[in-house]
mmCIF file of C-alpha atoms and ligand atoms in Angstrom:
data_model
loop_
_atom_site.group_PDB
_atom_site.id
_atom_site.type_symbol
_atom_site.label_atom_id
_atom_site.label_comp_id
_atom_site.label_asym_id
_atom_site.label_seq_id
_atom_site.Cartn_x
_atom_site.Cartn_y
_atom_site.Cartn_z
ATOM 1 C CA MET S 1 -2.838 18.867 19.553
ATOM 2 C CA PHE S 2 -3.404 21.198 17.102
ATOM 3 C CA THR S 3 -1.442 21.813 13.422
ATOM 4 C CA MET S 4 -1.626 24.843 11.385
ATOM 5 C CA LEU S 5 0.041 23.805 8.117
ATOM 6 C CA LYS S 6 0.326 26.922 6.308
ATOM 7 C CA ASN S 7 0.228 27.623 2.388
ATOM 8 C CA VAL S 8 1.163 24.910 1.183
ATOM 9 C CA GLU S 9 0.268 23.072 -2.339
ATOM 10 C CA LEU S 10 -2.464 20.537 -1.442
ATOM 11 C CA TYR S 11 -2.780 17.384 -3.331
ATOM 12 C CA ALA S 12 -5.854 15.473 -1.709
ATOM 13 C CA PRO S 13 -5.300 13.310 -4.095
ATOM 14 C CA GLU S 14 -6.501 15.952 -6.775
ATOM 15 C CA TYR S 15 -4.977 19.354 -6.631
ATOM 16 C CA LEU S 16 -6.768 21.632 -4.900
ATOM 17 C CA GLY S 17 -4.696 24.553 -4.589
ATOM 18 C CA THR S 18 -3.025 26.303 -2.081
ATOM 19 C CA ARG S 19 -4.563 25.716 1.091
ATOM 20 C CA ASP S 20 -4.386 25.823 5.121
ATOM 21 C CA ILE S 21 -5.465 22.991 7.023
ATOM 22 C CA LEU S 22 -5.268 22.354 10.475
ATOM 23 C CA THR S 23 -5.384 19.409 12.576
ATOM 24 C CA ALA S 24 -6.795 18.376 15.154
ATOM 25 C CA TYR S 25 -6.578 15.371 17.726
ATOM 26 C CA GLY S 26 -4.952 13.228 15.305
ATOM 27 C CA LYS S 27 -7.657 14.631 12.594
ATOM 28 C CA ILE S 28 -8.302 16.930 9.599
ATOM 29 C CA ALA S 29 -9.999 19.495 11.302
ATOM 30 C CA LEU S 30 -10.431 22.198 8.101
ATOM 31 C CA VAL S 31 -9.330 22.553 4.864
ATOM 32 C CA SER S 32 -9.427 26.288 3.854
ATOM 33 C CA ASP S 33 -7.432 28.888 0.932
ATOM 34 C CA ARG S 34 -7.150 30.648 4.008
ATOM 35 C CA ILE S 35 -7.821 29.862 8.068
ATOM 36 C CA ASP S 36 -7.712 33.217 10.022
ATOM 37 C CA THR S 37 -9.317 32.441 13.680
ATOM 38 C CA TRP S 38 -6.655 30.076 14.562
ATOM 39 C CA GLN S 39 -4.292 31.954 16.931
ATOM 40 C CA GLN S 40 -6.304 30.321 21.005
ATOM 41 C CA LEU S 41 -5.919 27.240 19.484
ATOM 42 C CA ARG S 42 -2.075 28.009 19.907
ATOM 43 C CA PRO S 43 -0.930 24.570 16.949
ATOM 44 C CA GLU S 44 2.804 24.572 16.216
ATOM 45 C CA VAL S 45 2.592 26.551 12.839
ATOM 46 C CA VAL S 46 4.405 24.728 9.703
ATOM 47 C CA ASP S 47 4.695 27.306 6.530
ATOM 48 C CA CYS S 48 4.463 24.906 4.310
ATOM 49 C CA SER S 49 5.236 27.856 1.055
ATOM 50 C CA GLY S 50 7.295 26.069 -1.679
ATOM 51 C CA MET S 51 6.074 22.389 -0.818
ATOM 52 C CA VAL S 52 3.213 20.291 -1.660
ATOM 53 C CA ALA S 53 1.184 17.854 1.005
ATOM 54 C CA MET S 54 -0.657 14.568 -0.234
ATOM 55 C CA PRO S 55 -2.006 11.553 1.641
ATOM 56 C CA GLY S 56 0.596 9.819 4.417
ATOM 57 C CA LEU S 57 1.516 7.148 1.627
ATOM 58 C CA VAL S 58 -0.779 3.277 2.205
ATOM 59 C CA ASP S 59 1.584 0.095 1.195
ATOM 60 C CA GLN S 60 -0.710 -2.799 1.559
ATOM 61 C CA HIS S 61 2.758 -4.784 0.821
ATOM 62 C CA VAL S 62 5.590 -5.724 3.296
ATOM 63 C CA HIS S 63 7.481 -8.069 4.983
ATOM 64 C CA ILE S 64 6.794 -6.488 9.094
ATOM 65 C CA THR S 65 8.535 -9.539 10.431
ATOM 66 C CA GLY S 66 10.898 -10.098 7.422
ATOM 67 C CA GLY S 67 10.900 -11.964 4.696
ATOM 68 C CA GLY S 68 13.694 -14.297 3.188
ATOM 69 C CA GLY S 69 14.832 -17.094 4.506
ATOM 70 C CA GLU S 70 14.576 -18.889 0.992
ATOM 71 C CA GLN S 71 18.128 -19.071 0.723
ATOM 72 C CA GLY S 72 18.623 -20.852 4.420
ATOM 73 C CA PRO S 73 18.513 -19.178 7.740
ATOM 74 C CA GLY S 74 21.377 -17.258 7.260
ATOM 75 C CA SER S 75 19.035 -15.209 4.573
ATOM 76 C CA THR S 76 16.281 -13.895 6.413
ATOM 77 C CA ILE S 77 15.479 -10.486 7.063
ATOM 78 C CA GLY S 78 14.717 -8.833 10.606
ATOM 79 C CA PRO S 79 11.539 -6.690 10.800
ATOM 80 C CA ILE S 80 11.410 -3.516 9.828
ATOM 81 C CA SER S 81 11.905 -0.181 11.787
ATOM 82 C CA PRO S 82 9.038 3.064 12.414
ATOM 83 C CA GLU S 83 11.782 4.867 11.541
ATOM 84 C CA GLU S 84 11.991 3.292 7.892
ATOM 85 C CA LEU S 85 8.371 3.213 7.040
ATOM 86 C CA MET S 86 7.493 7.184 7.967
ATOM 87 C CA LYS S 87 10.985 7.751 6.000
ATOM 88 C CA ALA S 88 9.524 6.763 3.468
ATOM 89 C CA GLY S 89 6.100 8.455 3.540
ATOM 90 C CA ILE S 90 4.469 5.543 4.432
ATOM 91 C CA THR S 91 1.491 6.014 7.523
ATOM 92 C CA THR S 92 0.015 3.437 6.689
ATOM 93 C CA VAL S 93 0.707 -0.169 6.075
ATOM 94 C CA VAL S 94 -0.597 -3.855 5.783
ATOM 95 C CA GLY S 95 1.828 -6.260 7.099
ATOM 96 C CA LEU S 96 2.016 -10.348 5.469
ATOM 97 C CA LEU S 97 4.634 -13.377 5.918
ATOM 98 C CA GLY S 98 5.959 -14.706 2.340
ATOM 99 C CA CYS S 99 7.297 -18.183 1.684
ATOM 100 C CA ASP S 100 8.212 -18.794 5.519
ATOM 101 C CA GLY S 101 5.899 -19.418 7.454
ATOM 102 C CA VAL S 102 7.797 -21.639 9.861
ATOM 103 C CA GLY S 103 10.350 -18.824 10.959
ATOM 104 C CA LYS S 104 7.598 -16.434 10.993
ATOM 105 C CA SER S 105 4.537 -16.537 12.444
ATOM 106 C CA VAL S 106 0.584 -14.961 12.005
ATOM 107 C CA GLN S 107 1.481 -14.375 15.750
ATOM 108 C CA GLU S 108 4.544 -12.187 14.947
ATOM 109 C CA LEU S 109 2.558 -9.914 12.390
ATOM 110 C CA LEU S 110 -0.641 -8.985 14.828
ATOM 111 C CA MET S 111 1.792 -7.771 17.006
ATOM 112 C CA LYS S 112 4.337 -6.507 15.131
ATOM 113 C CA ALA S 113 1.857 -4.793 13.913
ATOM 114 C CA ARG S 114 0.589 -3.901 17.209
ATOM 115 C CA SER S 115 4.483 -2.723 17.775
ATOM 116 C CA LEU S 116 4.232 -0.620 14.778
ATOM 117 C CA GLU S 117 0.447 1.253 15.870
ATOM 118 C CA ALA S 118 2.012 2.152 19.468
ATOM 119 C CA ASP S 119 4.646 4.607 16.965
ATOM 120 C CA GLY S 120 2.169 5.995 15.582
ATOM 121 C CA LEU S 121 1.433 4.911 12.456
ATOM 122 C CA THR S 122 -1.661 2.215 11.320
ATOM 123 C CA ALA S 123 -1.139 -0.793 10.860
ATOM 124 C CA PHE S 124 -2.973 -4.240 9.807
ATOM 125 C CA ILE S 125 -2.766 -7.706 8.708
ATOM 126 C CA TYR S 126 -3.091 -11.168 5.676
ATOM 127 C CA THR S 127 -3.345 -14.141 8.120
ATOM 128 C CA GLY S 128 -1.367 -16.705 5.741
ATOM 129 C CA ASN S 129 1.802 -17.246 3.486
ATOM 130 C CA TYR S 130 1.683 -18.704 0.040
ATOM 131 C CA GLY S 131 0.568 -22.137 1.323
ATOM 132 C CA ILE S 132 -2.373 -23.840 1.185
ATOM 133 C CA PRO S 133 -3.854 -24.194 4.073
ATOM 134 C CA ALA S 134 -2.828 -20.473 5.236
ATOM 135 C CA VAL S 135 -0.888 -20.052 8.432
ATOM 136 C CA THR S 136 -3.316 -18.939 10.844
ATOM 137 C CA ILE S 137 -3.845 -17.342 14.117
ATOM 138 C CA THR S 138 -7.132 -19.234 15.395
ATOM 139 C CA ASP S 139 -7.077 -22.291 12.177
ATOM 140 C CA ARG S 140 -8.934 -20.696 10.133
ATOM 141 C CA VAL S 141 -8.622 -17.809 8.007
ATOM 142 C CA LEU S 142 -12.125 -17.378 8.730
ATOM 143 C CA THR S 143 -12.415 -16.385 12.401
ATOM 144 C CA ASP S 144 -9.319 -15.000 11.858
ATOM 145 C CA ILE S 145 -10.259 -11.949 9.716
ATOM 146 C CA VAL S 146 -13.764 -12.183 11.690
ATOM 147 C CA LEU S 147 -11.651 -12.146 15.729
ATOM 148 C CA ILE S 148 -8.459 -10.536 15.041
ATOM 149 C CA ASP S 149 -9.605 -6.794 14.843
ATOM 150 C CA LYS S 150 -6.037 -5.764 12.796
ATOM 151 C CA VAL S 151 -6.366 -9.127 10.338
ATOM 152 C CA ILE S 152 -8.031 -7.162 6.902
ATOM 153 C CA GLY S 153 -7.882 -10.109 4.748
ATOM 154 C CA ALA S 154 -5.737 -13.095 4.323
ATOM 155 C CA GLY S 155 -2.433 -13.303 2.423
ATOM 156 C CA GLU S 156 -0.281 -13.685 0.139
ATOM 157 C CA ILE S 157 -2.086 -16.887 -1.004
ATOM 158 C CA ALA S 158 1.213 -18.125 -3.971
ATOM 159 C CA ILE S 159 -0.134 -19.111 -7.456
ATOM 160 C CA SER S 160 2.154 -19.438 -11.049
ATOM 161 C CA ASP S 161 5.437 -19.710 -9.202
ATOM 162 C CA HIS S 162 6.824 -22.673 -8.373
ATOM 163 C CA ARG S 163 6.680 -21.298 -4.899
ATOM 164 C CA SER S 164 3.204 -21.764 -4.543
ATOM 165 C CA ALA S 165 1.484 -24.882 -3.545
ATOM 166 C CA CYS S 166 -0.753 -24.950 -7.208
ATOM 167 C CA PRO S 167 -3.852 -24.461 -5.590
ATOM 168 C CA THR S 168 -6.452 -26.079 -7.148
ATOM 169 C CA ARG S 169 -9.566 -24.197 -8.391
ATOM 170 C CA ASN S 170 -11.514 -25.409 -5.247
ATOM 171 C CA GLU S 171 -9.089 -24.832 -3.121
ATOM 172 C CA LEU S 172 -8.575 -20.841 -4.586
ATOM 173 C CA ALA S 173 -12.411 -20.768 -4.162
ATOM 174 C CA LYS S 174 -12.608 -22.129 -0.570
ATOM 175 C CA LEU S 175 -9.943 -19.616 0.549
ATOM 176 C CA ALA S 176 -12.164 -17.196 -0.891
ATOM 177 C CA TYR S 177 -14.359 -17.938 0.784
ATOM 178 C CA GLU S 178 -13.378 -17.412 3.972
ATOM 179 C CA ALA S 179 -12.218 -14.232 3.458
ATOM 180 C CA LEU S 180 -15.614 -12.795 1.694
ATOM 181 C CA THR S 181 -17.095 -14.121 4.788
ATOM 182 C CA GLY S 182 -14.932 -13.358 7.104
ATOM 183 C CA GLY S 183 -14.758 -9.205 5.494
ATOM 184 C CA MET S 184 -18.444 -9.811 5.594
ATOM 185 C CA LEU S 185 -19.013 -10.995 9.518
ATOM 186 C CA GLY S 186 -15.933 -8.937 11.259
ATOM 187 C CA GLY S 187 -16.757 -5.624 8.671
ATOM 188 C CA LYS S 188 -13.387 -5.339 6.897
ATOM 189 C CA ALA S 189 -12.192 -5.072 3.267
ATOM 190 C CA GLY S 190 -11.621 -9.416 3.367
ATOM 191 C CA VAL S 191 -9.881 -9.529 0.213
ATOM 192 C CA VAL S 192 -7.764 -12.263 -1.308
ATOM 193 C CA HIS S 193 -3.683 -10.113 -1.981
ATOM 194 C CA LEU S 194 -2.297 -13.257 -4.781
ATOM 195 C CA HIS S 195 1.419 -13.171 -5.305
ATOM 196 C CA VAL S 196 1.670 -13.892 -8.126
ATOM 197 C CA GLY S 197 4.840 -15.085 -9.942
ATOM 198 C CA ASN S 198 7.282 -15.835 -12.953
ATOM 199 C CA GLY S 199 4.977 -18.989 -13.739
ATOM 200 C CA ARG S 200 4.057 -20.336 -17.122
ATOM 201 C CA GLU S 201 -0.194 -19.718 -16.342
ATOM 202 C CA GLY S 202 0.191 -16.369 -14.554
ATOM 203 C CA LEU S 203 -2.855 -14.885 -13.942
ATOM 204 C CA ALA S 204 -5.670 -18.157 -15.651
ATOM 205 C CA PRO S 205 -6.512 -19.302 -12.392
ATOM 206 C CA LEU S 206 -7.885 -15.897 -11.368
ATOM 207 C CA PHE S 207 -9.396 -15.112 -14.460
ATOM 208 C CA ASP S 208 -10.577 -19.436 -14.090
ATOM 209 C CA LEU S 209 -11.862 -18.862 -10.747
ATOM 210 C CA LEU S 210 -13.780 -15.701 -11.777
ATOM 211 C CA GLU S 211 -15.618 -17.269 -14.434
ATOM 212 C CA THR S 212 -16.742 -20.660 -12.972
ATOM 213 C CA THR S 213 -17.779 -18.837 -9.368
ATOM 214 C CA ASP S 214 -19.423 -15.808 -8.535
ATOM 215 C CA PHE S 215 -17.319 -14.295 -6.267
ATOM 216 C CA PRO S 216 -17.238 -9.918 -6.473
ATOM 217 C CA VAL S 217 -13.521 -9.299 -8.684
ATOM 218 C CA SER S 218 -13.185 -6.562 -6.421
ATOM 219 C CA MET S 219 -12.073 -9.031 -3.682
ATOM 220 C CA PHE S 220 -9.183 -10.628 -5.568
ATOM 221 C CA VAL S 221 -6.092 -8.277 -5.558
ATOM 222 C CA PRO S 222 -2.925 -9.564 -7.729
ATOM 223 C CA THR S 223 0.390 -8.441 -7.228
ATOM 224 C CA HIS S 224 4.361 -8.393 -8.565
ATOM 225 C CA LEU S 225 2.034 -7.871 -11.900
ATOM 226 C CA ASN S 226 5.014 -5.642 -13.391
ATOM 227 C CA ARG S 227 7.633 -8.779 -13.248
ATOM 228 C CA ASN S 228 7.660 -10.113 -16.150
ATOM 229 C CA ARG S 229 5.908 -8.837 -20.126
ATOM 230 C CA SER S 230 3.523 -11.978 -20.282
ATOM 231 C CA LEU S 231 2.395 -10.909 -16.682
ATOM 232 C CA PHE S 232 1.931 -7.124 -17.111
ATOM 233 C CA SER S 233 -0.129 -7.847 -20.848
ATOM 234 C CA GLN S 234 -2.680 -10.370 -19.220
ATOM 235 C CA ALA S 235 -2.740 -7.278 -16.480
ATOM 236 C CA MET S 236 -3.909 -4.959 -18.246
ATOM 237 C CA ARG S 237 -6.917 -7.164 -19.708
ATOM 238 C CA TYR S 238 -7.731 -8.177 -16.011
ATOM 239 C CA HIS S 239 -8.139 -4.300 -15.333
ATOM 240 C CA LYS S 240 -9.755 -3.758 -18.407
ATOM 241 C CA GLU S 241 -12.569 -5.884 -17.229
ATOM 242 C CA GLY S 242 -13.116 -5.020 -13.735
ATOM 243 C CA GLY S 243 -9.997 -5.902 -11.761
ATOM 244 C CA THR S 244 -7.753 -4.138 -9.266
ATOM 245 C CA ILE S 245 -4.553 -4.642 -10.329
ATOM 246 C CA ASP S 246 -1.104 -3.733 -7.514
ATOM 247 C CA LEU S 247 2.396 -3.801 -8.495
ATOM 248 C CA THR S 248 5.392 -3.715 -6.905
ATOM 249 C CA ALA S 249 8.461 -0.987 -6.670
ATOM 250 C CA GLY S 250 11.275 -0.670 -7.811
ATOM 251 C CA GLU S 251 11.358 -3.316 -9.673
ATOM 252 C CA HIS S 252 14.613 -3.170 -11.889
ATOM 253 C CA THR S 253 15.100 -6.610 -13.253
ATOM 254 C CA GLU S 254 15.410 -7.057 -16.855
ATOM 255 C CA GLU S 255 12.466 -9.447 -17.468
ATOM 256 C CA GLY S 256 10.156 -6.540 -15.375
ATOM 257 C CA ILE S 257 8.786 -3.231 -15.891
ATOM 258 C CA ASN S 258 9.203 -0.582 -13.688
ATOM 259 C CA VAL S 259 5.995 1.348 -11.803
ATOM 260 C CA PRO S 260 6.115 4.135 -13.592
ATOM 261 C CA GLN S 261 6.489 2.557 -17.307
ATOM 262 C CA CYS S 262 3.133 0.386 -16.408
ATOM 263 C CA LEU S 263 1.902 3.265 -14.816
ATOM 264 C CA ALA S 264 2.425 5.368 -17.850
ATOM 265 C CA MET S 265 1.061 2.578 -20.314
ATOM 266 C CA LEU S 266 -1.934 2.075 -17.932
ATOM 267 C CA ALA S 267 -3.108 6.104 -18.650
ATOM 268 C CA GLU S 268 -1.875 6.234 -22.068
ATOM 269 C CA SER S 269 -3.825 3.300 -22.830
ATOM 270 C CA GLY S 270 -6.976 4.657 -21.697
ATOM 271 C CA ASN S 271 -7.581 1.130 -19.236
ATOM 272 C CA GLY S 272 -6.860 4.622 -16.837
ATOM 273 C CA LEU S 273 -5.096 4.096 -13.136
ATOM 274 C CA ASP S 274 -8.336 3.559 -11.067
ATOM 275 C CA ARG S 275 -8.311 0.232 -9.548
ATOM 276 C CA VAL S 276 -4.409 0.459 -9.844
ATOM 277 C CA THR S 277 -2.006 -0.065 -6.866
ATOM 278 C CA VAL S 278 1.379 0.056 -6.105
ATOM 279 C CA SER S 279 2.793 -1.250 -2.978
ATOM 280 C CA SER S 280 7.156 -1.336 -1.910
ATOM 281 C CA ASP S 281 6.599 -5.760 -1.603
ATOM 282 C CA GLY S 282 9.493 -3.819 1.169
ATOM 283 C CA ASN S 283 11.998 -5.711 3.601
ATOM 284 C CA GLY S 284 11.188 -8.927 1.514
ATOM 285 C CA SER S 285 14.299 -10.148 0.141
ATOM 286 C CA GLY S 286 15.392 -10.033 -3.347
ATOM 287 C CA ALA S 287 17.321 -7.136 -3.494
ATOM 288 C CA GLY S 288 21.033 -7.126 -4.103
ATOM 289 C CA PRO S 289 23.325 -9.478 -6.316
ATOM 290 C CA THR S 290 22.694 -11.683 -3.363
ATOM 291 C CA GLN S 291 19.264 -11.804 -3.262
ATOM 292 C CA ARG S 292 20.027 -11.120 0.199
ATOM 293 C CA GLU S 293 18.911 -7.777 0.540
ATOM 294 C CA ALA S 294 16.062 -6.130 2.293
ATOM 295 C CA ALA S 295 13.642 -4.241 -0.645
ATOM 296 C CA SER S 296 13.447 -0.970 0.323
ATOM 297 C CA VAL S 297 9.940 0.654 1.038
ATOM 298 C CA ALA S 298 11.497 3.675 -0.254
ATOM 299 C CA ALA S 299 10.880 2.421 -3.858
ATOM 300 C CA LEU S 300 7.715 3.674 -3.854
ATOM 301 C CA PHE S 301 7.691 7.442 -3.140
ATOM 302 C CA ASP S 302 10.652 6.744 -5.950
ATOM 303 C CA ASP S 303 9.040 5.576 -8.191
ATOM 304 C CA ILE S 304 5.686 7.415 -7.745
ATOM 305 C CA ARG S 305 7.816 10.994 -8.405
ATOM 306 C CA THR S 306 9.820 9.112 -11.756
ATOM 307 C CA ALA S 307 6.493 8.991 -12.921
ATOM 308 C CA VAL S 308 5.820 12.181 -12.817
ATOM 309 C CA THR S 309 9.437 13.670 -13.693
ATOM 310 C CA ASP S 310 10.392 11.047 -15.122
ATOM 311 C CA TYR S 311 7.208 10.386 -17.947
ATOM 312 C CA GLY S 312 5.259 13.519 -17.109
ATOM 313 C CA LEU S 313 2.783 12.832 -15.687
ATOM 314 C CA PRO S 314 -0.353 13.926 -13.399
ATOM 315 C CA LEU S 315 1.022 13.854 -10.007
ATOM 316 C CA GLU S 316 -2.594 14.058 -8.959
ATOM 317 C CA LEU S 317 -2.992 10.388 -10.929
ATOM 318 C CA VAL S 318 -0.179 8.666 -9.685
ATOM 319 C CA LEU S 319 -0.448 9.859 -6.440
ATOM 320 C CA LYS S 320 -3.836 7.935 -5.849
ATOM 321 C CA THR S 321 -2.291 4.194 -6.698
ATOM 322 C CA VAL S 322 -0.274 4.661 -3.200
ATOM 323 C CA THR S 323 -2.855 6.636 -1.375
ATOM 324 C CA GLU S 324 -6.572 6.507 -2.096
ATOM 325 C CA ASN S 325 -7.202 2.788 -4.333
ATOM 326 C CA PRO S 326 -5.357 1.327 -1.877
ATOM 327 C CA ALA S 327 -6.713 2.579 0.644
ATOM 328 C CA LYS S 328 -10.401 1.783 -0.667
ATOM 329 C CA THR S 329 -9.644 -0.918 -2.099
ATOM 330 C CA LEU S 330 -8.562 -1.916 2.178
ATOM 331 C CA LYS S 331 -12.131 -0.240 2.602
ATOM 332 C CA ILE S 332 -9.871 2.032 4.624
ATOM 333 C CA TYR S 333 -11.787 5.776 2.837
ATOM 334 C CA PRO S 334 -11.698 8.066 3.352
ATOM 335 C CA GLN S 335 -10.189 7.948 6.876
ATOM 336 C CA LYS S 336 -6.864 6.856 4.946
ATOM 337 C CA GLY S 337 -5.601 8.360 1.378
ATOM 338 C CA LYS S 338 -7.420 11.755 1.284
ATOM 339 C CA ILE S 339 -7.044 15.058 3.005
ATOM 340 C CA ALA S 340 -10.364 15.737 4.061
ATOM 341 C CA VAL S 341 -12.258 17.305 7.566
ATOM 342 C CA GLY S 342 -12.590 13.820 9.103
ATOM 343 C CA SER S 343 -10.171 11.717 7.995
ATOM 344 C CA ASP S 344 -6.927 10.938 9.986
ATOM 345 C CA ALA S 345 -4.077 13.806 9.587
ATOM 346 C CA ASP S 346 -1.273 11.478 7.987
ATOM 347 C CA ILE S 347 -0.082 14.010 5.356
ATOM 348 C CA LEU S 348 3.131 13.945 3.527
ATOM 349 C CA LEU S 349 4.695 17.274 2.914
ATOM 350 C CA ALA S 350 7.644 17.209 0.089
ATOM 351 C CA GLU S 351 9.471 20.012 -1.628
ATOM 352 C CA LYS S 352 7.457 20.917 -4.900
ATOM 353 C CA ALA S 353 10.265 21.796 -7.523
ATOM 354 C CA THR S 354 11.924 18.287 -6.591
ATOM 355 C CA LEU S 355 9.562 16.595 -4.565
ATOM 356 C CA THR S 356 12.062 15.798 -1.962
ATOM 357 C CA PRO S 357 9.594 14.331 0.636
ATOM 358 C CA ARG S 358 10.922 17.199 3.466
ATOM 359 C CA MET S 359 7.753 16.124 6.324
ATOM 360 C CA LEU S 360 5.302 13.430 7.991
ATOM 361 C CA LEU S 361 2.469 14.231 10.098
ATOM 362 C CA VAL S 362 0.879 10.653 11.079
ATOM 363 C CA GLY S 363 -2.212 10.713 12.979
ATOM 364 C CA GLY S 364 -1.206 14.507 13.450
ATOM 365 C CA ARG S 365 1.506 14.492 14.700
ATOM 366 C CA LEU S 366 4.724 16.729 12.503
ATOM 367 C CA ARG S 367 6.913 13.336 13.788
ATOM 368 C CA GLN S 368 9.273 12.796 10.794
ATOM 369 C CA ILE S 369 11.857 16.282 9.479
ATOM 370 C CA PHE S 370 14.028 14.917 6.241
ATOM 371 C CA THR S 371 17.308 15.792 6.331
ATOM 372 C CA LEU S 372 18.899 13.990 2.884
ATOM 373 C CA LYS S 373 18.614 16.415 -0.399
ATOM 374 C CA ARG S 374 18.936 13.942 -2.588
HETATM 375 ZN ZN1 ZN L 401 5.628 -11.830 -3.161
#
């Protein structure tokens, strides 16, 4: 129940230098430059010399029950394992449906989230799928958010995509009302997580909604905004005007811009990286030449590392996009996304020189030792 991390370079995510970290009963109990009087607790002691500690990653877009299905029943993808998430350094996950709201259900998502929690992870879900009206458990987005503990918002609702229901302004407004009021009554984030496709309108439906209604901009999280260049330039404008933008890791298509490059562009432009989040879209379809392989959650930390090693961005800056920023968006900060006294003891330990993940604390328990060399 006690773990002591000695001599670790701490990115909380802000850089705090060499520290000792004591965890107790799943929480961070003490962070100090040197903790001396601890032997009586008999903690598990890990010498972290040469390692960096950072908050366990918060991934707000994972198809935990499997995505796919867009090329027929043979193309559906199965549920993700807790080990796969932990190997990717992810300790908090938000599960969601995609295009398929028939073969997959919100009920299934809820049960999968509970099963991931039984394995020690923290899991939430969005109610809904691409379509309108959204598929739900209680027949309403609002009551799903208020009454079901794990439901923290609506998503992923598709706009600007040939697979979307082409929601009108009124339909989007009604959905936003349900999510906002559900969030208020349920004490949740009540976000609307919007899948933005390659359609010609891009972010225009969201700009239109915000210009003509009084919904707070902070409740919308449009994602996949790096899937093509014109969408990313709209995203830069949306971000500059106060919006939160979510980028999808592992983007390698010709039309798309990969996450490290996007982060560099945002940092250089003066926009900065506040209100920028990155998610993996893991376990959805779309990977591989046949588009039938599941996208990997490991792309999330791979892209963060590349932003540091290949684009020279500071780790403490890019780390925010997968820790502090999504945790703030989901209103689970500083319990998640932060290493500080009182926060949950979800800590990713990586080699300092190569940023290769080595160990993971999930709720204070040392759960995963990485042996694979990159
Ligand atoms: Zn999507």
